[in-house]
Coordinates of C-alpha atoms in Angstrom, one line a residue:
M22 CA 17.1 -45.9 -3.5
L23 CA 17.7 -42.1 -3.7
G24 CA 18.1 -42.0 0.1
K25 CA 20.8 -44.6 0.0
H26 CA 22.6 -42.6 -2.7
L27 CA 22.4 -39.4 -0.7
L28 CA 23.8 -41.2 2.4
G29 CA 26.7 -42.5 0.4
K30 CA 27.5 -39.1 -1.0
Q31 CA 27.3 -37.5 2.5
R32 CA 29.7 -40.2 3.8
R33 CA 32.0 -39.6 0.8
D34 CA 32.0 -35.9 1.4
Q35 CA 32.7 -36.3 5.1
E36 CA 35.6 -38.7 4.5
F37 CA 37.1 -36.4 1.9
S38 CA 36.7 -33.3 4.2
E39 CA 38.4 -35.2 7.0
Y40 CA 41.2 -36.1 4.6
V41 CA 41.6 -32.5 3.4
A42 CA 41.6 -31.2 7.0
T43 CA 44.5 -33.5 8.0
R44 CA 46.6 -33.3 4.8
R45 CA 46.1 -29.9 3.3
S46 CA 48.9 -28.0 5.1
G47 CA 51.3 -30.8 4.3
L48 CA 50.3 -30.6 0.6
V49 CA 50.7 -26.8 0.6
G50 CA 54.2 -27.2 2.1
T51 CA 55.2 -29.8 -0.5
A52 CA 53.8 -27.6 -3.3
Y53 CA 55.7 -24.6 -2.0
L54 CA 58.9 -26.6 -1.9
L55 CA 58.2 -27.8 -5.5
C56 CA 57.4 -24.4 -7.0
G57 CA 58.9 -21.7 -4.6
D58 CA 55.8 -19.5 -4.7
R59 CA 53.1 -19.5 -2.0
H60 CA 50.2 -18.4 -4.2
L61 CA 51.1 -20.9 -6.9
A62 CA 51.4 -23.6 -4.2
E63 CA 47.9 -22.8 -3.0
D64 CA 46.6 -23.0 -6.6
L65 CA 48.4 -26.4 -7.1
V66 CA 46.9 -27.8 -4.0
Q67 CA 43.4 -26.6 -5.0
T68 CA 43.8 -28.2 -8.4
A69 CA 45.1 -31.5 -6.8
L70 CA 42.2 -31.6 -4.3
A71 CA 39.6 -31.0 -7.0
K72 CA 41.0 -33.9 -9.0
L73 CA 41.3 -36.0 -5.9
Y74 CA 37.6 -35.4 -5.0
V75 CA 36.5 -36.7 -8.4
A76 CA 38.6 -39.9 -8.0
W77 CA 37.9 -40.2 -4.2
P78 CA 35.6 -43.3 -4.3
R79 CA 38.2 -45.3 -6.3
V80 CA 41.3 -43.9 -4.5
R81 CA 40.0 -44.4 -0.9
R82 CA 39.1 -48.0 -1.6
A83 CA 42.6 -48.6 -2.9
D84 CA 44.1 -46.9 0.2
G85 CA 46.3 -44.7 -2.1
A86 CA 45.0 -41.2 -1.4
D87 CA 48.3 -39.8 -0.3
A88 CA 50.2 -41.2 -3.3
Y89 CA 47.5 -40.1 -5.7
A90 CA 47.4 -36.6 -4.2
R91 CA 51.2 -36.3 -4.5
R92 CA 51.1 -37.5 -8.1
I93 CA 48.4 -34.9 -9.0
L94 CA 50.3 -32.2 -7.2
V95 CA 53.6 -32.9 -9.0
N96 CA 51.8 -33.2 -12.4
A97 CA 49.9 -29.9 -11.7
G98 CA 53.2 -28.3 -10.9
I99 CA 54.7 -29.6 -14.2
D100 CA 51.7 -28.3 -16.1
A101 CA 52.0 -24.9 -14.4
S102 CA 55.7 -24.6 -15.1
R103 CA 55.0 -25.1 -18.8
R104 CA 52.8 -22.0 -18.9
A105 CA 55.0 -19.0 -19.7
W106 CA 52.9 -16.7 -17.6
R107 CA 53.2 -18.9 -14.5
R108 CA 57.0 -19.4 -14.4
E109 CA 58.7 -18.8 -11.1
H110 CA 60.0 -15.3 -10.7
A111 CA 61.8 -13.5 -7.9
S112 CA 59.8 -11.3 -5.5
C113 CA 60.8 -9.0 -2.8
E114 CA 57.4 -9.6 -1.0
L115 CA 57.2 -12.1 1.8
P116 CA 54.4 -14.7 1.7
E117 CA 51.4 -13.9 3.8
R118 CA 52.2 -16.8 6.1
A119 CA 55.2 -19.0 6.4
V120 CA 55.3 -22.7 5.5
D121 CA 55.5 -24.7 8.7
D122 CA 58.5 -26.8 8.0
G123 CA 60.4 -26.4 11.2
L124 CA 62.9 -24.0 9.7
G125 CA 63.5 -20.4 10.8
L126 CA 63.0 -17.6 8.3
E127 CA 66.7 -17.3 7.4
D128 CA 67.1 -21.0 7.0
R129 CA 64.0 -21.2 4.8
D130 CA 65.2 -18.4 2.6
E131 CA 68.6 -20.0 2.3
L132 CA 67.1 -23.4 1.5
M133 CA 64.6 -21.9 -1.1
A134 CA 67.4 -20.0 -2.8
A135 CA 69.4 -23.2 -3.1
L136 CA 66.4 -25.2 -4.3
S137 CA 65.6 -22.5 -6.9
T138 CA 69.0 -23.3 -8.6
L139 CA 68.0 -26.9 -9.3
A140 CA 66.4 -28.0 -12.5
A141 CA 62.7 -28.7 -12.1
G142 CA 63.1 -32.5 -12.2
Q143 CA 65.9 -32.5 -9.7
R144 CA 63.9 -30.2 -7.4
R145 CA 60.9 -32.6 -7.5
V146 CA 63.1 -35.6 -6.7
I147 CA 64.7 -33.8 -3.8
V148 CA 61.4 -32.7 -2.3
L149 CA 59.7 -36.0 -2.6
R150 CA 62.8 -38.1 -1.5
Y151 CA 64.2 -36.0 1.3
W152 CA 61.4 -33.8 2.6
L153 CA 58.6 -36.2 2.3
G154 CA 60.8 -39.2 3.0
L155 CA 59.6 -41.3 0.1
S156 CA 61.7 -44.3 -1.0
V157 CA 63.5 -44.2 -4.3
E158 CA 60.8 -46.6 -5.7
E159 CA 57.9 -44.4 -4.5
V160 CA 59.5 -41.3 -6.1
A161 CA 59.9 -43.2 -9.3
V162 CA 56.2 -44.2 -9.3
D163 CA 55.0 -40.7 -8.4
L164 CA 57.1 -39.0 -11.1
Q165 CA 56.7 -41.8 -13.6
I166 CA 60.4 -42.1 -14.1
T167 CA 62.8 -45.0 -13.6
V168 CA 64.5 -45.8 -10.3
G169 CA 67.9 -45.1 -12.0
T170 CA 66.6 -41.6 -13.0
V171 CA 65.6 -40.9 -9.4
K172 CA 69.1 -41.9 -8.2
S173 CA 70.9 -39.9 -10.8
Q174 CA 68.7 -36.9 -10.3
S175 CA 69.2 -37.1 -6.6
S176 CA 72.9 -37.3 -7.0
K177 CA 73.1 -34.4 -9.4
A178 CA 70.7 -32.3 -7.2
L179 CA 72.7 -33.0 -4.0
Q180 CA 75.9 -32.1 -5.8
N181 CA 74.4 -28.9 -7.0
L182 CA 73.1 -28.1 -3.5
R183 CA 76.5 -28.8 -2.0
G184 CA 77.9 -26.2 -4.5
Q185 CA 75.4 -23.7 -3.0
L186 CA 75.7 -24.7 0.7
A187 CA 78.5 -26.2 2.7
D188 CA 78.0 -29.9 3.4
T189 CA 77.4 -29.3 7.1
R190 CA 74.9 -26.5 6.3
L191 CA 73.1 -28.7 3.8
A192 CA 72.9 -31.6 6.3
E193 CA 71.5 -29.1 9.0
L194 CA 68.8 -27.7 6.7
M195 CA 67.7 -31.1 5.5
E196 CA 67.6 -32.4 9.0
D197 CA 65.5 -29.4 10.2
A198 CA 63.1 -29.7 7.3
T199 CA 62.2 -33.3 8.0

C-alpha cells in the first residue's frame, strides 16, 4: 500500500513539475503586468505555485489548473497590494531580465507607465481580458466580480489608457503584447 502511495506522489510531482515548466514564464509575465515590479511578480508566482501544488490533485482532475493559477495569482496580488510595505513604487533600476511579451524596451516602458496610472481593479481586468485573452465571463469568474463590472472596468480603463496614449499607439501596443 505504501508503494502505491509513493508512486502516486511521484506521478503527481512529475505532472506538477511539467505544468510549472510550461506555464511559469507566462505566469511571471502576467504577474509583472498586474503589479509592475519584477521581484514582486516572482514572489506572487511563487505563492501561487505553492498554493496550486497543495490543490493539484483536485485541480488537475477538474482540468482547471490554468484558471486556478490565475485566480491565485490575482488574489495574491491583491493581498500584496494591501500591505503598505509592498506597494508599488518607482525605481530607476531596470529588472534583471525583461518580460518576454513581444514588446521592445521603449514600448514596454510606455505600456507599463500607462498601466501604472490605472486603478488596481482596472489594471487586473485589462491584463486578464486583453493580454491573456480571456472572455468577459472568464475574467468575472477569476476576479469574483460581475460581468457588468468587468465591462465597466474595461471601458474605464481603456478610456484612461487612451488619455495616456494615442488611440493608434494603444492599438499597436495591445496588438504587440498579445
